[in-house]
Each structure stands twice: as C-alpha cells, then as structure tokens.
XYZ file of C-alpha atoms in Angstrom:
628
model
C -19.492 -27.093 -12.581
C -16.990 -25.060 -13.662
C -17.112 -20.925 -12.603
C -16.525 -18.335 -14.956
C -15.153 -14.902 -13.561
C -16.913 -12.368 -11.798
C -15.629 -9.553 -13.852
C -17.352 -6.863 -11.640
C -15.423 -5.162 -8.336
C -17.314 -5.809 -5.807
C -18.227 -4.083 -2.799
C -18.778 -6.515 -0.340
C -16.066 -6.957 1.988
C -14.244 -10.302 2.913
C -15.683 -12.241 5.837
C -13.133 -12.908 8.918
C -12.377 -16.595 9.314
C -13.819 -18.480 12.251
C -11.828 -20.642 14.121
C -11.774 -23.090 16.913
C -8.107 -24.303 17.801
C -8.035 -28.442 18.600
C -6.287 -30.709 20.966
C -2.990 -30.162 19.419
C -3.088 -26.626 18.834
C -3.963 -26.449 15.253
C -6.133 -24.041 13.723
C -9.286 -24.985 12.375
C -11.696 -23.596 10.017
C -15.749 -23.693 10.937
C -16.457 -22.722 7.237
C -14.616 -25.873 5.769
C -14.523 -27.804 8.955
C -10.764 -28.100 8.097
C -7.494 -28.003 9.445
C -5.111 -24.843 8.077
C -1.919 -26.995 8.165
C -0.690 -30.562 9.368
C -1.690 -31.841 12.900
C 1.578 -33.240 13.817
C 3.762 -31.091 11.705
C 2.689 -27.627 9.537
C 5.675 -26.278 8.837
C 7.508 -29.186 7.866
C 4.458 -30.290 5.548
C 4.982 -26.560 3.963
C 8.847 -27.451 3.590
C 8.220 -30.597 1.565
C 5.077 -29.705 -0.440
C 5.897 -26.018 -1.800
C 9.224 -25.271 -0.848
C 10.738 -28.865 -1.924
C 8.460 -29.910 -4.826
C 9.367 -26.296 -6.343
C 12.565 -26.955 -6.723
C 13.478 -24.011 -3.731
C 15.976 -22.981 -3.442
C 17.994 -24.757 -6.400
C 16.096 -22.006 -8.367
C 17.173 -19.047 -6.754
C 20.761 -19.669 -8.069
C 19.992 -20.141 -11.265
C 17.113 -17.419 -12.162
C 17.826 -14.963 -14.945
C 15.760 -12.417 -13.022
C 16.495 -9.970 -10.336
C 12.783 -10.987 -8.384
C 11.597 -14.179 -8.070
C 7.602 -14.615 -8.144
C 5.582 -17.216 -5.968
C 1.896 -16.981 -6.111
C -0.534 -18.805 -3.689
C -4.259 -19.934 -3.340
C -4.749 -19.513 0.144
C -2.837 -17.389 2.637
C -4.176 -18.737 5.488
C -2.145 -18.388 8.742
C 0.825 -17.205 6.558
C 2.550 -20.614 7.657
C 3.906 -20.742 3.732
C 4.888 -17.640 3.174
C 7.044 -17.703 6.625
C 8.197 -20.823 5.906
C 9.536 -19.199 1.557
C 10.695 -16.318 3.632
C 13.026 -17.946 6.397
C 14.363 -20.597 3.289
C 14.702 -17.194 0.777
C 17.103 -15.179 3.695
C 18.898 -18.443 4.281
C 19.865 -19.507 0.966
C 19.296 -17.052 -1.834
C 21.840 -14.645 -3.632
C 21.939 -11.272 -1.658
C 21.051 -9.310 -5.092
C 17.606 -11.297 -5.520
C 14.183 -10.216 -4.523
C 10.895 -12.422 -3.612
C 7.901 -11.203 -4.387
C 5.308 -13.067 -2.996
C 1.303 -13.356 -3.869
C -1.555 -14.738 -2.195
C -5.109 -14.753 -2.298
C -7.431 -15.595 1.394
C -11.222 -15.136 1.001
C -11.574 -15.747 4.887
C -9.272 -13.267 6.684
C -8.105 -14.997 9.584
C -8.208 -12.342 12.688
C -4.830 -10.825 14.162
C -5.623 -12.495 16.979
C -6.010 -16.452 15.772
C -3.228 -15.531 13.808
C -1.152 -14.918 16.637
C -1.797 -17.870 18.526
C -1.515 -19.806 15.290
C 1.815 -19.111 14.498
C 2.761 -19.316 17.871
C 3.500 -22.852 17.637
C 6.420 -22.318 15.282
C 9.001 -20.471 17.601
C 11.734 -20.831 14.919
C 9.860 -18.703 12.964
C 9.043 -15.924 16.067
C 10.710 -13.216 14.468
C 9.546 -13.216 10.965
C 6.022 -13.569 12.549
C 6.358 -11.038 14.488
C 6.688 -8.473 11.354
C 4.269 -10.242 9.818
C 1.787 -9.412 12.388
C 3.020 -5.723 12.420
C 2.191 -5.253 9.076
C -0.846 -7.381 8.781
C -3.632 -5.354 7.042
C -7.025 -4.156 8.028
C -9.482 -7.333 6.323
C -10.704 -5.255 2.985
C -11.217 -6.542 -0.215
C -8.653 -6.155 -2.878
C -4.794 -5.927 -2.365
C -2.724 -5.065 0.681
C 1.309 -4.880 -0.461
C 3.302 -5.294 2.249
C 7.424 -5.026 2.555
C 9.891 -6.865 4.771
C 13.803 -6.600 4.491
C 13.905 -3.187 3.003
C 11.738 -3.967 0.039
C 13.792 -7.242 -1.032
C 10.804 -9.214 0.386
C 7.064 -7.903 -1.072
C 3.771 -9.030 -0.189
C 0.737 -8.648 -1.950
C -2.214 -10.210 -0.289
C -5.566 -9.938 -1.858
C -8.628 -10.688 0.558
C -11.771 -11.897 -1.370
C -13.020 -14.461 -3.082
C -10.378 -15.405 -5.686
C -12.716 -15.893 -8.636
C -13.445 -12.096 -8.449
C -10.041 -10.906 -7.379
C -8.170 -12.736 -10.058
C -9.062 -10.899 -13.356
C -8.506 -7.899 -10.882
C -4.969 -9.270 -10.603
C -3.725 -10.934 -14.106
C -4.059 -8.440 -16.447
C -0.700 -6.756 -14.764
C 0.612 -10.314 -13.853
C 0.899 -12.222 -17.278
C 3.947 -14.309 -17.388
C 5.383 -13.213 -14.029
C 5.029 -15.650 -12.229
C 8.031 -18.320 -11.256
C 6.126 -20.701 -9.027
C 2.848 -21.816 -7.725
C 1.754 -22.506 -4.116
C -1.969 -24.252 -4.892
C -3.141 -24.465 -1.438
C -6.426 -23.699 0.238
C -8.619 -26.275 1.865
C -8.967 -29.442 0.257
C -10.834 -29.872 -2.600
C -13.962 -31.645 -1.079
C -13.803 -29.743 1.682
C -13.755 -26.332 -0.654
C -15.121 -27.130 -4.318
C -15.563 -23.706 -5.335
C -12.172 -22.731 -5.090
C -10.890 -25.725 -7.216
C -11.888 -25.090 -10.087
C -10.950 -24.711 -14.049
C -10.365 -20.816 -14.015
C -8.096 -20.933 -11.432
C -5.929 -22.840 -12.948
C -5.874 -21.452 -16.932
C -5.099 -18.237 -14.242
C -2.343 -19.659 -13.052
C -0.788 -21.085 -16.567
C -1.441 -17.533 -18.072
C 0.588 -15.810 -14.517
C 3.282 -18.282 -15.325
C 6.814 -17.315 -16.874
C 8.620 -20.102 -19.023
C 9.286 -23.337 -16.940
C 6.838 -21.840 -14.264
C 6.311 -24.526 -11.539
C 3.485 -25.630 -9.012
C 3.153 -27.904 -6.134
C -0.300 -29.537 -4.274
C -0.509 -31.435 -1.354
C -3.780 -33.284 -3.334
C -3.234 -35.686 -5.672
C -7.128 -35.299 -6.897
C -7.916 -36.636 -9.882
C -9.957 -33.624 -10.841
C -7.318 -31.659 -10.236
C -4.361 -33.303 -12.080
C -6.927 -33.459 -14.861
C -7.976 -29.861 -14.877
C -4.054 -28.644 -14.262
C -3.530 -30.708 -17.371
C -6.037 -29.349 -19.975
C -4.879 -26.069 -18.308
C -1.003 -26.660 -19.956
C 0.965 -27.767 -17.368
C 3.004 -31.461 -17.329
C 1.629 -32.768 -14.048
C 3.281 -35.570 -12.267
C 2.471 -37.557 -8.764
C 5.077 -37.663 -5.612
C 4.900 -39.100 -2.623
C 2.462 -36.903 0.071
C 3.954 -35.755 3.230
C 3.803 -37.886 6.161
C 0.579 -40.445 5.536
C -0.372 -38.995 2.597
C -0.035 -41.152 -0.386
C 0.721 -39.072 -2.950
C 0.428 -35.279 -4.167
C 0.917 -33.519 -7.325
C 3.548 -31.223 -9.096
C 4.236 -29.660 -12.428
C 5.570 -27.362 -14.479
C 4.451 -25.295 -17.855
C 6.949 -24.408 -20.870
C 6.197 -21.358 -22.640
C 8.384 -18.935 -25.070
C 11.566 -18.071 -23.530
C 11.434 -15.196 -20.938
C 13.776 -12.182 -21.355
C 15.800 -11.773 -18.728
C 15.752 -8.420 -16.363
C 16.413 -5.354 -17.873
C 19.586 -3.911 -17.060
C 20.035 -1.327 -14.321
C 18.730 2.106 -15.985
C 19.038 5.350 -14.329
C 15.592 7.284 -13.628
C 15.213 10.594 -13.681
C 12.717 11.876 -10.924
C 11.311 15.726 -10.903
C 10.807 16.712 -7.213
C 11.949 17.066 -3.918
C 8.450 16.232 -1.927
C 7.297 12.695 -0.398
C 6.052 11.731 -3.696
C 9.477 11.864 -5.106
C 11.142 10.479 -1.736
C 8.917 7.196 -2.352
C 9.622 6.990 -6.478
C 13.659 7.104 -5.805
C 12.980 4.478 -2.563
C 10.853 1.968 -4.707
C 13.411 2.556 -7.412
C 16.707 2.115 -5.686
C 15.742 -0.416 -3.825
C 15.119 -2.483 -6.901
C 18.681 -1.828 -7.707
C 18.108 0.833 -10.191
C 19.804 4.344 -9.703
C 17.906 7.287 -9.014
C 18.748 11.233 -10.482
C 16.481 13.474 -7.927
C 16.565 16.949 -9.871
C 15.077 19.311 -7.362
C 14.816 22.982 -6.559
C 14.799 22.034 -2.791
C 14.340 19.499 -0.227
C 10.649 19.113 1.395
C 10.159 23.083 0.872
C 6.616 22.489 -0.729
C 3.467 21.149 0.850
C 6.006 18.317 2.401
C 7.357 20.720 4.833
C 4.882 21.244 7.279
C 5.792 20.094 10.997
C 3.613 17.381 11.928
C 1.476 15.491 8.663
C -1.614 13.490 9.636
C -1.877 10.069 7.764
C -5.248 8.049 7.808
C -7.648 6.948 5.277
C -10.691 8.823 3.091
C -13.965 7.224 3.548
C -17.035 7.604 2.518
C -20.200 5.480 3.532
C -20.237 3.561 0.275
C -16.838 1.851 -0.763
C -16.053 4.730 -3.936
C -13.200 3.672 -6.004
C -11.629 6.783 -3.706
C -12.458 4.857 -0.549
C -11.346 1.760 -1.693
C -7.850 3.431 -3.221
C -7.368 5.091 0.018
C -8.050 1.628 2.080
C -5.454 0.251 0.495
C -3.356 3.422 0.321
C -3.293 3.630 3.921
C -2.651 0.508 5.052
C 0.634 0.532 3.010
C 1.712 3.773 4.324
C 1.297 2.713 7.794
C 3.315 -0.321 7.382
C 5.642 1.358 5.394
C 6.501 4.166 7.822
C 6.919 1.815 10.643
C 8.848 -0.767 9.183
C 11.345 2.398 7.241
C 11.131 4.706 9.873
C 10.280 3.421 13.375
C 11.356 7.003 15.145
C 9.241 8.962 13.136
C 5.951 7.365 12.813
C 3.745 7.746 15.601
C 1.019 5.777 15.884
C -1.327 7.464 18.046
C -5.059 6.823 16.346
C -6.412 9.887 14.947
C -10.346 10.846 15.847
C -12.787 12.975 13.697
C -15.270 14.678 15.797
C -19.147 15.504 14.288
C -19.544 19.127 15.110
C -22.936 19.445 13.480
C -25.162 17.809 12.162
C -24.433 17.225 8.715
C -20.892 15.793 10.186
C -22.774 13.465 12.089
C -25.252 12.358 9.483
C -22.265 11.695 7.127
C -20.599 9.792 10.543
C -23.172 7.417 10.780
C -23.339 6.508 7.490
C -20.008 5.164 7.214
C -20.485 3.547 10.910
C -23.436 1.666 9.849
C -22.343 1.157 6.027
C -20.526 -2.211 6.893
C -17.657 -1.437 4.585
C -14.470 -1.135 7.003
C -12.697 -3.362 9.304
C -12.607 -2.078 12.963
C -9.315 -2.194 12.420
C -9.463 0.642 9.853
C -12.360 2.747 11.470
C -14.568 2.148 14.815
C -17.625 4.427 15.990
C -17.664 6.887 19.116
C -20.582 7.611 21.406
C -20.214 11.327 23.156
C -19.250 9.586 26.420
C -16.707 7.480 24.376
C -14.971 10.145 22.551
C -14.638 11.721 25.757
C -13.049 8.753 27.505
C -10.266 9.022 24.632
C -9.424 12.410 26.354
C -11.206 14.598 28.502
C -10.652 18.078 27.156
C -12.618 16.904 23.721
C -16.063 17.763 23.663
C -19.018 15.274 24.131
C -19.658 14.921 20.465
C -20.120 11.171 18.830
C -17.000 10.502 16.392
C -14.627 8.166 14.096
C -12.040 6.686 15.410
C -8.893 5.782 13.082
C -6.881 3.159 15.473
C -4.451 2.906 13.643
C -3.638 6.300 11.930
C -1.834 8.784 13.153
C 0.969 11.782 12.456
C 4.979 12.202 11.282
C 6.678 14.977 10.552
C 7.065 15.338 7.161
C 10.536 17.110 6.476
C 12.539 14.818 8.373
C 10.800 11.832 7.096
C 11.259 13.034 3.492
C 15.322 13.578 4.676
C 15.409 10.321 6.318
C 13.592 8.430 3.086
C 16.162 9.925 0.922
C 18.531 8.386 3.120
C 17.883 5.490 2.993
C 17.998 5.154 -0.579
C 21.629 4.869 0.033
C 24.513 5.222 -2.811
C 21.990 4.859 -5.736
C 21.006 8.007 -5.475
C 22.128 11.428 -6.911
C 20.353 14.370 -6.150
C 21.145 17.197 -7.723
C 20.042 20.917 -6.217
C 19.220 23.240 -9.465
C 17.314 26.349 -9.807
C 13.241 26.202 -10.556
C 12.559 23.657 -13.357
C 10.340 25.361 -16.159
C 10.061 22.807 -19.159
C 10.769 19.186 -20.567
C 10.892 18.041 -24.010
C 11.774 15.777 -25.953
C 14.850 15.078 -27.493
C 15.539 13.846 -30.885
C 16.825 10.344 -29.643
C 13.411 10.052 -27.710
C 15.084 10.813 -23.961
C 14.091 13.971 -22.414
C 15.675 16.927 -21.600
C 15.293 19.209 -18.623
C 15.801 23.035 -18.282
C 15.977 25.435 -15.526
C 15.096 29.156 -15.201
C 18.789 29.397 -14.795
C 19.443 27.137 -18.289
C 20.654 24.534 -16.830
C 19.568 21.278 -18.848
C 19.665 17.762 -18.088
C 18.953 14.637 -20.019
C 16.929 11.801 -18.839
C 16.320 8.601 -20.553
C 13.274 7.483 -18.100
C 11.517 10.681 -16.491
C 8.984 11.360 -13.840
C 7.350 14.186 -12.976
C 6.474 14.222 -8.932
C 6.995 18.107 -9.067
C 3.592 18.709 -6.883
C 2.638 22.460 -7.946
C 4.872 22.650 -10.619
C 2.775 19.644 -12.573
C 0.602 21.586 -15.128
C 3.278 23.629 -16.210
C 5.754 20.938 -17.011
C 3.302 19.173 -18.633
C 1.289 21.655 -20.536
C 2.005 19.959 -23.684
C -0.017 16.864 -22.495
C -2.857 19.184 -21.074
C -2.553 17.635 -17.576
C -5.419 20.083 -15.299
C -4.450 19.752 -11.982
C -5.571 22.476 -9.386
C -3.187 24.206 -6.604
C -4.556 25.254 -3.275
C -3.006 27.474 -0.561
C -2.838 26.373 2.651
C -1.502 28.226 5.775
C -1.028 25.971 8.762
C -0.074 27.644 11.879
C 1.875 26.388 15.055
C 0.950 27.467 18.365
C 2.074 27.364 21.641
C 0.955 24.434 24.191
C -1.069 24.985 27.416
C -1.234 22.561 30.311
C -4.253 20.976 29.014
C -3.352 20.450 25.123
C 0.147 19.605 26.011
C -1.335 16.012 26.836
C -3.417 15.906 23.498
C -2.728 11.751 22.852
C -3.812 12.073 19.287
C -4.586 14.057 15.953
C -7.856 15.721 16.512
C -9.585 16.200 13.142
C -13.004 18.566 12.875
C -13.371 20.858 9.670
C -9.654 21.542 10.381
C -7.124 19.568 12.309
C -5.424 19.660 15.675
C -2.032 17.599 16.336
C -0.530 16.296 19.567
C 2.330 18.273 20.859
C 6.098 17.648 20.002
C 9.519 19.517 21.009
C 10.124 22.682 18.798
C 12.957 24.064 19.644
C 12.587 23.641 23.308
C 8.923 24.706 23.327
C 5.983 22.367 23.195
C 3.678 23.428 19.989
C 0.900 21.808 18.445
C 0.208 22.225 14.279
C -3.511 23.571 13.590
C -4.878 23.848 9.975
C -5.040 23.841 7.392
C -6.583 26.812 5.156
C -8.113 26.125 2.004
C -8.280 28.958 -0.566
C -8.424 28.300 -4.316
C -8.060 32.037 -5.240
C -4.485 33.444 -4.519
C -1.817 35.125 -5.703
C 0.611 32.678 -7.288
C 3.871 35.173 -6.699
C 3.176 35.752 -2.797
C 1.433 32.728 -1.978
C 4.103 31.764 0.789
C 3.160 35.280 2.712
C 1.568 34.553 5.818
C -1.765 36.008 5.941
C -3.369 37.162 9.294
C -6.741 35.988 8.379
C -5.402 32.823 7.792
C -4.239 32.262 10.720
C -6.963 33.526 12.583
C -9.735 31.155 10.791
C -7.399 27.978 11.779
C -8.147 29.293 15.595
C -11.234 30.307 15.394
C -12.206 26.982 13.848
C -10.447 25.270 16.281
C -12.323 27.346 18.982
C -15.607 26.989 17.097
C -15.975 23.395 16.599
C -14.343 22.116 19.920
C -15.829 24.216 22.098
C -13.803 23.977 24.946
C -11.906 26.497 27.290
C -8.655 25.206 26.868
C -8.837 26.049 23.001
C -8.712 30.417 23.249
C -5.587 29.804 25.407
C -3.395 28.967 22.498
C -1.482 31.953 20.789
C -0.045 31.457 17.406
C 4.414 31.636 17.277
C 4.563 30.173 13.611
C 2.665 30.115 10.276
C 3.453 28.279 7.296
C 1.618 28.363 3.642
C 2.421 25.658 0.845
C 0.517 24.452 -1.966
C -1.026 21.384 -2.526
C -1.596 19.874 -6.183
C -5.160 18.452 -6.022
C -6.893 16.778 -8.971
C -11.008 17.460 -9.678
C -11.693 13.712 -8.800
C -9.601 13.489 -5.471
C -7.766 10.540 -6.674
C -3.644 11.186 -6.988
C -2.253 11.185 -10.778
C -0.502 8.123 -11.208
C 0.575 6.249 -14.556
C 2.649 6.913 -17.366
C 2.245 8.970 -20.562
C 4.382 7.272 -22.715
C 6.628 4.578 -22.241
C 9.321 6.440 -20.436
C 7.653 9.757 -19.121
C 5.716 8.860 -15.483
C 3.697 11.111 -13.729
C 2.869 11.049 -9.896
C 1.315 14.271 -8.460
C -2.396 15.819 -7.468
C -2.121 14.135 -3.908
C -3.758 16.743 -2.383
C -3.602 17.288 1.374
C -3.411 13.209 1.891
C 0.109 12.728 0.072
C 1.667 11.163 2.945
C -1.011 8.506 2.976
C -0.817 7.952 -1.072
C 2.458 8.363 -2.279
C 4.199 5.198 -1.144
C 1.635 2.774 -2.755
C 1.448 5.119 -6.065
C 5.320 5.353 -6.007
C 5.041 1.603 -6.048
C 2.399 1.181 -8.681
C 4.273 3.815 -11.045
C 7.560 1.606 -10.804
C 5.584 -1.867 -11.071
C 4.384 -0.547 -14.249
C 7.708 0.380 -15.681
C 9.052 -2.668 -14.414
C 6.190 -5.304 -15.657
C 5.433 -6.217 -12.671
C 2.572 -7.422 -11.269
C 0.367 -4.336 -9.733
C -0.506 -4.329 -6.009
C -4.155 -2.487 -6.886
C -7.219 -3.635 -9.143
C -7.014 -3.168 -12.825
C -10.203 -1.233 -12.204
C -8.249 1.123 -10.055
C -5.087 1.385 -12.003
C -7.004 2.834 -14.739
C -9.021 5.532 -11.998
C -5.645 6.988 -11.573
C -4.171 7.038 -15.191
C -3.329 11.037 -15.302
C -4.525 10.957 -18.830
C -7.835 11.205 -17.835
C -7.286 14.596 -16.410
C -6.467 15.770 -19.579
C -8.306 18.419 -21.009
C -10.342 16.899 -23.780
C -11.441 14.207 -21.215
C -13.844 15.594 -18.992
C-alpha cells in the first residue's frame, strides 16, 4: 500500500538502532534483522553501487555548479558518505563543494558506530571527524561541516515519510544524485515506497541520477511511473543485478556568479554570515562600527541548548542550533572551544519542578541533556551544593571576542571589513541596491544587504516595523579563590558562574548576567554598583556555599542584547536581497552559526538544514508590527 505524507512535525523522537555485530564483524540490525553493508566487502559494495553507477567522479569535472548534491535513504553507519567523501577529496576540482543529504530513522549509537567503521582503517581519519561531529539522536536535521565548509552534512533522524515534506519544499531541483539505500525492500517495506520516490524526482536537477543495490521489480516499476529511465546492471559480488537511472528535466541554470554581500555588524552573528558566505566563494563587505564591542564582547560565553519539557518549536530550533555550534566551534576553532559540560542547578522548587519535567519528558538524547541526583551533582564537584540538576555533556564556554577575531580570520582574502562611524539608516536606491549612511555621512552601496547589527536592528529597519527588544546586561569578573579556581565547568542557577581562565596573569571567573529592560539608552555601558552586587549576591544566594562571599569583583562589563518577544532569533529575508539575522538574545553563540547558514541557503537556493515548519518560526516578518 502506498503511504501518503505525514504532513505534521512530530514530536516523538527517533529510536536508537539496535545492533548485534556477527562473525565477521558486520553490523546488524535487530529491527530489520539485516546486515548495514556487505559481509565480505562494505566499502567496496558502496564503491560500485553509488559511487560507480553515479557516474562519480566523471561528474565532478563536468558540473556547471559550484556544489554538487547527493541525497541518501539511509545513513546508516555513514559507510557511503565516507566512502563519497574520501573519492570527492581525491578526485574533484579544488573550487567544488559536496553537499551531502541523508535521512536514518534508527540512529545508530556513537558507540556501534565506532566499532562499525572500525573495520575500514583506510577510512580512520575521515571517521574519526565524523564521530566528532556526530549529533545528539533528535528528530529533524543536524548540518554538519568537514573541510572548512567545502564538505556539508545534513542528516535528518526520523522516519523519512515525515521528514521529507519537512525537507523538499527548500530542496526542489537540487539535487545531482541519488543514494537509494536503506534495508532491503522485504526486509523494510515501509520505506520503499511510491512517495519516496516522486520525492526524489521532484529533489532532482536536470540529468539527476540514482543508483540501488535491488533490482526489485516493485521498485524499478515505481522509480519508473515516478520519471526516471531505469535500467538493470550487474549487482556487486553475487548479486545478480541492481538498478540505476537517471531523470531529464528543463535545463538547470548554472551557479550564479560570485556577488559581493554586504553584511551590517561586527558581532558573532555577522562573524558566521561573512564565514558561511566566503566560504562559498562569495566575497564579503563587513561594515562595522567595531569589532565584538557589543553583547559579543564579554570574556567567557556559555553555549548549550534551551529546553523545555515539551519539544516547543524553540526547543527543537535550539536542539538543532546547538548541536551545530558545538561542532562548528570545534572543528573552526579547536583552541577556543572548551568543552567542559555545563550543569544547571534547581535552587527551589519551582527550578526543580520545571527540572523534572524535562528529565522525565523523554524528548532529549543523553547526549544532549542527562539528570542529577543531589549526591550526583555533587560528585561533578564538591564545592556545588547538594541540589538535583541538568547536566549538558556536551556544552560548554568560549570566549567570545577572540572567537569573533579568529572567525573573521578565517574568512581569509574574501573579506573586506571596513571600520566606519555608527550606522543610522538604509534605503533604497533607485537601481534597487541599497545604500548605507553613517552618523558621520559616510554612505555605502550594497547590492545584497544584511542586517546582523544586534541593538542597532529596529532602527535600521524602522521602515519594515521590525520590534525587537534590547536588554542591559552587566556581567562582572571576579577574582578566583582556591576553591573556585578548580570550577571544571559553567555553573548555571538564575545567573551563571564560569570556570576560571588567565586574565592578565590573574585567574577570574565571569558571573552574570543582569537583566533590566528599563535603562537609559545613552549610558547604558556605565557600570552600575547594584548590578554588580545582584550578580554576587545571586551567586551567594542560590549556591549557598562558603567559598562563594570570598570572591571580590576587579571588572564589570554591560552590553545589550537584541531579544525578540518569542525567544526565537530573526532570521530570513525581507525582500530578495535585504537579509536580516538579529534578536539572539543572550544564546547568540549557540544560534548564529546555524541561522548564518540558513540565511545564506536561502539566498543561495539551497536546500535548508531546518524544517519548513521552522524556517517560517523565524521569518523576522512576523515580528512586524501589524503581526502580533
């Protein structure tokens, strides 16, 4: 029978495979009661099936466009995508890109993934990253980046008949070639069916290709009636035959040329936008009143997910938010990212309530979020206080001025950034560009624009009635003791506590942040005493320990942060060449990569590495002023 799409997102989240491993070594699913790849030889079977039968790497010389596209039914234990990868650094042109895309209902674990792929030691290395990066198992997409961005992953965990019409709407004639894997078609019915494969003709660019191992007649039959000319070849090793194909459509443009983007802003949201952008090829003008000088500059920035105990479309941006961010600071900048876990402690009772619901919710990995007895929390260091908590394992803190510096820097040549006074208006010139002025009159054109100017956002785009919201926040630095000197972690409560680096010669931990609404917007940068006496007295209050009165403040430091009335950043584009990213809040640094990301797959056609349903959460025209 054939299965029509789920069009609602749902909640549930994907079940981790179960394996046993067999004689040989070979992974094998208890679900299907399947093998993941050949018994006697995977990755040659992954050579000659995908990699051969779709014409790879012939292709890659001859594309008209800068990215190539594979999508795939089936991650599995990665075997495929390894195998496209190690082929793609070998043979293509150094100015292409792969982007790759797969769909796994069944998660395997990190740890059967490992001892999978352990059996292909020519392929150690690019494991090896691929493990690094592997994402928490959540439903919906997980983008991943190797090679500096000229490799991108986006795996989507769930069942593929509800996270495909979450996918193709942003991925209509993109796609270059088809891996249709997955467990064989008696072994998994559901998956092979008719919707999958009109999908996968609709995904398809002009001449778009696939490859099966089966040669089913089903299959060859639905692939058919689907638009694609399907012929037989001979199967790998004992198999008699498979299938292959390919789809003709109206003529694909070829990339757009090279275009230089303007971005507004000198804060991490801007960093990411001219990093997604250059490394794309395109070149980046960074107009900017200063370097990280906003709510980027603080010393130490924590970085871990927003959860609540049902998955939100907040929750569920921020899953996926995180988990690029993470992999995206460690793979772009090793010596800054510090992985240290980050714990939030219940210091009352309504903290605790709200605790347990997302412990016992059965929405997030362990990966993403584990629960803490008293005696627990206290085994993760001493000086906390016996209080039950959540436990990020894989969160943790940077320093947010030198990463923004060292993101910039990596952009390499393709950027300008240009140093002008405060930036008070754009509008729009009579050729349809837009121009940019400064309180000093200084104007600059911009063909493509984008606003990531944080605080600044409502008043460059008053004409648009963007409401976003600033808030002051003072942080203040203090001075380490002998017992918070071996803080291994970010300590979060109704403020935040961070683990002690070198300032200077003097060991000083960050504790904040304030939150006030009301201020005044000409003085908010003057450090206020109260200020920095609520961060320590909250500190003091909800901890509850000794060691807490013996810090003493040496440094303060108030910023604003753009916030938006829904929580969720400002992300999208207001026409076709004005972009907006802004209203991060006080979680930018675990946002902004994946928006910056999203804003320039949308510009670029791309397909999207979030749900449609999503996408169209964080469209800033909904914060417009007639909208809520």
């Amino acid at each position: 029978m054939s299965h029509q799409f789920n069009k609602r997102s749902t909640s549930e989240q994907p079940a981790t495979a179960t394996v046993t491993f067999n004689n040989l070594g070979v992974p094998v699913s208890t679900e299907f009661d399947d093998i993941y790849f050949n018994n006697e030889n995977g990755l040659a079977e992954s050579r000659y099936v995908f990699l051969q039968h779709n014409d790879l790497p012939t292709r890659w010389q001859t594309s008209l466009h800068s990215t190539f596209r594979i999508a795939e039914t089936g991650f599995g234990t990665g075997l495929n995508f390894l195998a496209c990868w190690q082929l793609f650094r070998q043979t293509a042109p150094a100015h292409q890109r792969l982007h790759y895309v797969s769909f796994e209902k069944y998660p395997l674990q990190k740890a059967d993934l490992e001892r999978a792929l352990g059996a292909f030691p020519e392929l150690a290395e690019l494991a090896h990253a691929l493990l690094d990066a592997y994402p928490a198992a959540q439903t919906g997409c997980h983008r991943m980046q190797f090679d500096n961005n000229r490799v991108v992953v986006d795996l989507w965990f769930g069942d593929i008949h509800e996270q495909l019409p979450n996918w193709l709407p942003n991925a209509k004639n993109t796609i270059d070639a088809w891996f249709l894997d997955g467990f064989a078609p008696d072994k998994n019915p559901q998956m092979w069916q008719p919707n999958v494969y009109q999908a996968m003709a609709h995904s398809c660019r002009n001449s778009g290709t696939f490859a099966t191992f089966t040669a089913a007649g089903a299959v060859r039959r639905d692939l058919t009636e689907a638009g694609f000319e399907v012929t037989k070849s001979k199967g790998f090793g004992r198999k008699r035959e498979m299938l292959r194909g390919t789809i003709q459509k109206k003529a694909n443009a070829a990339s757009p040329p090279s275009e230089t983007v303007t971005v507004i802003g000198g804060g991490i949201a801007a960093a990411c936008l001219a990093w997604s952008l250059t490394q794309r090829g395109h070149p980046v003008q960074l107009i900017t009143s200063g370097i990280a000088d906003g709510a980027s500059g603080n010393a130490q920035g924590a970085v871990y997910p927003l959860l609540h105990a049902e998955l939100s479309p907040l929750s569920q941006f921020y899953v996926s938010a995180f988990d690029h961010a993470r992999q995206f600071y460690q793979s772009n900048c090793p010596d800054l990212w510090h992985a240290t876990g980050v714990i939030h402690l219940a210091f009352n009772a309504i903290r605790e309530q709200r605790q347990h619901k997302i412990a016992d919710s059965g929405c997030y990995a362990p990966e993403l979020v584990t629960s803490l007895t008293a005696t627990q929390t206290q085994t993760m260091w001493e000086p906390l206080p016996a209080l039950p908590a959540l436990f990020y394992p894989n969160s943790g803190w940077l320093p947010p001025q030198r990463l923004v510096e060292q993101i910039l820097r990596n952009c390499g040549e393709r950027l300008t950034i240009m140093e002008v006074s405060p930036i008070t208006e754009i509008s729009k010139t009579s050729n349809s560009n837009w121009q940019v002025e400064t309180s000093a009159s200084e104007r600059f054109e911009a063909s493509t624009l984008i606003v990531a100017a944080g605080a600044n956002t409502s008043q460059l785009l008053a004409q648009w009635r963007i409401e976003t919201q600033n808030v002051r926040g003072q942080v203040t630095q203090v001075a380490a003791n002998d017992v918070s000197a071996t803080c291994p972690m970010v300590v979060c409560y109704k403020g935040y506590f961070t683990p002690a680096i070198n300032n200077n010669g003097e060991l000083t931990h960050c504790v904040g942040a304030t939150y006030n609404r009301e201020f005044k917007s000409e003085s908010y940068q003057d450090i206020e005493a109260a200020d920095t006496e609520e961060n320590l007295l909250t500190l003091q209050d909800n901890l509850a320990q000794p060691w807490t009165h013996e810090l003493r403040a040496v440094n303060n430091r108030a910023s604003l942060r753009n916030t938006t009335r829904d929580h969720l950043p400002a992300c999208g584009w207001l026409t076709d060449n004005l972009g907006v990213l802004s209203g991060l809040g006080s979680r930018g640094f675990t946002s902004a990569p994946l928006c910056a990301e999203l804003l320039v797959s949308q510009w670029l056609g791309e397909p999207q590495p979030l749900a449609e349903p999503l996408i169209k959460r964080l469209a800033p025209q909904r914060l417009q002023a007639d909208s809520a």
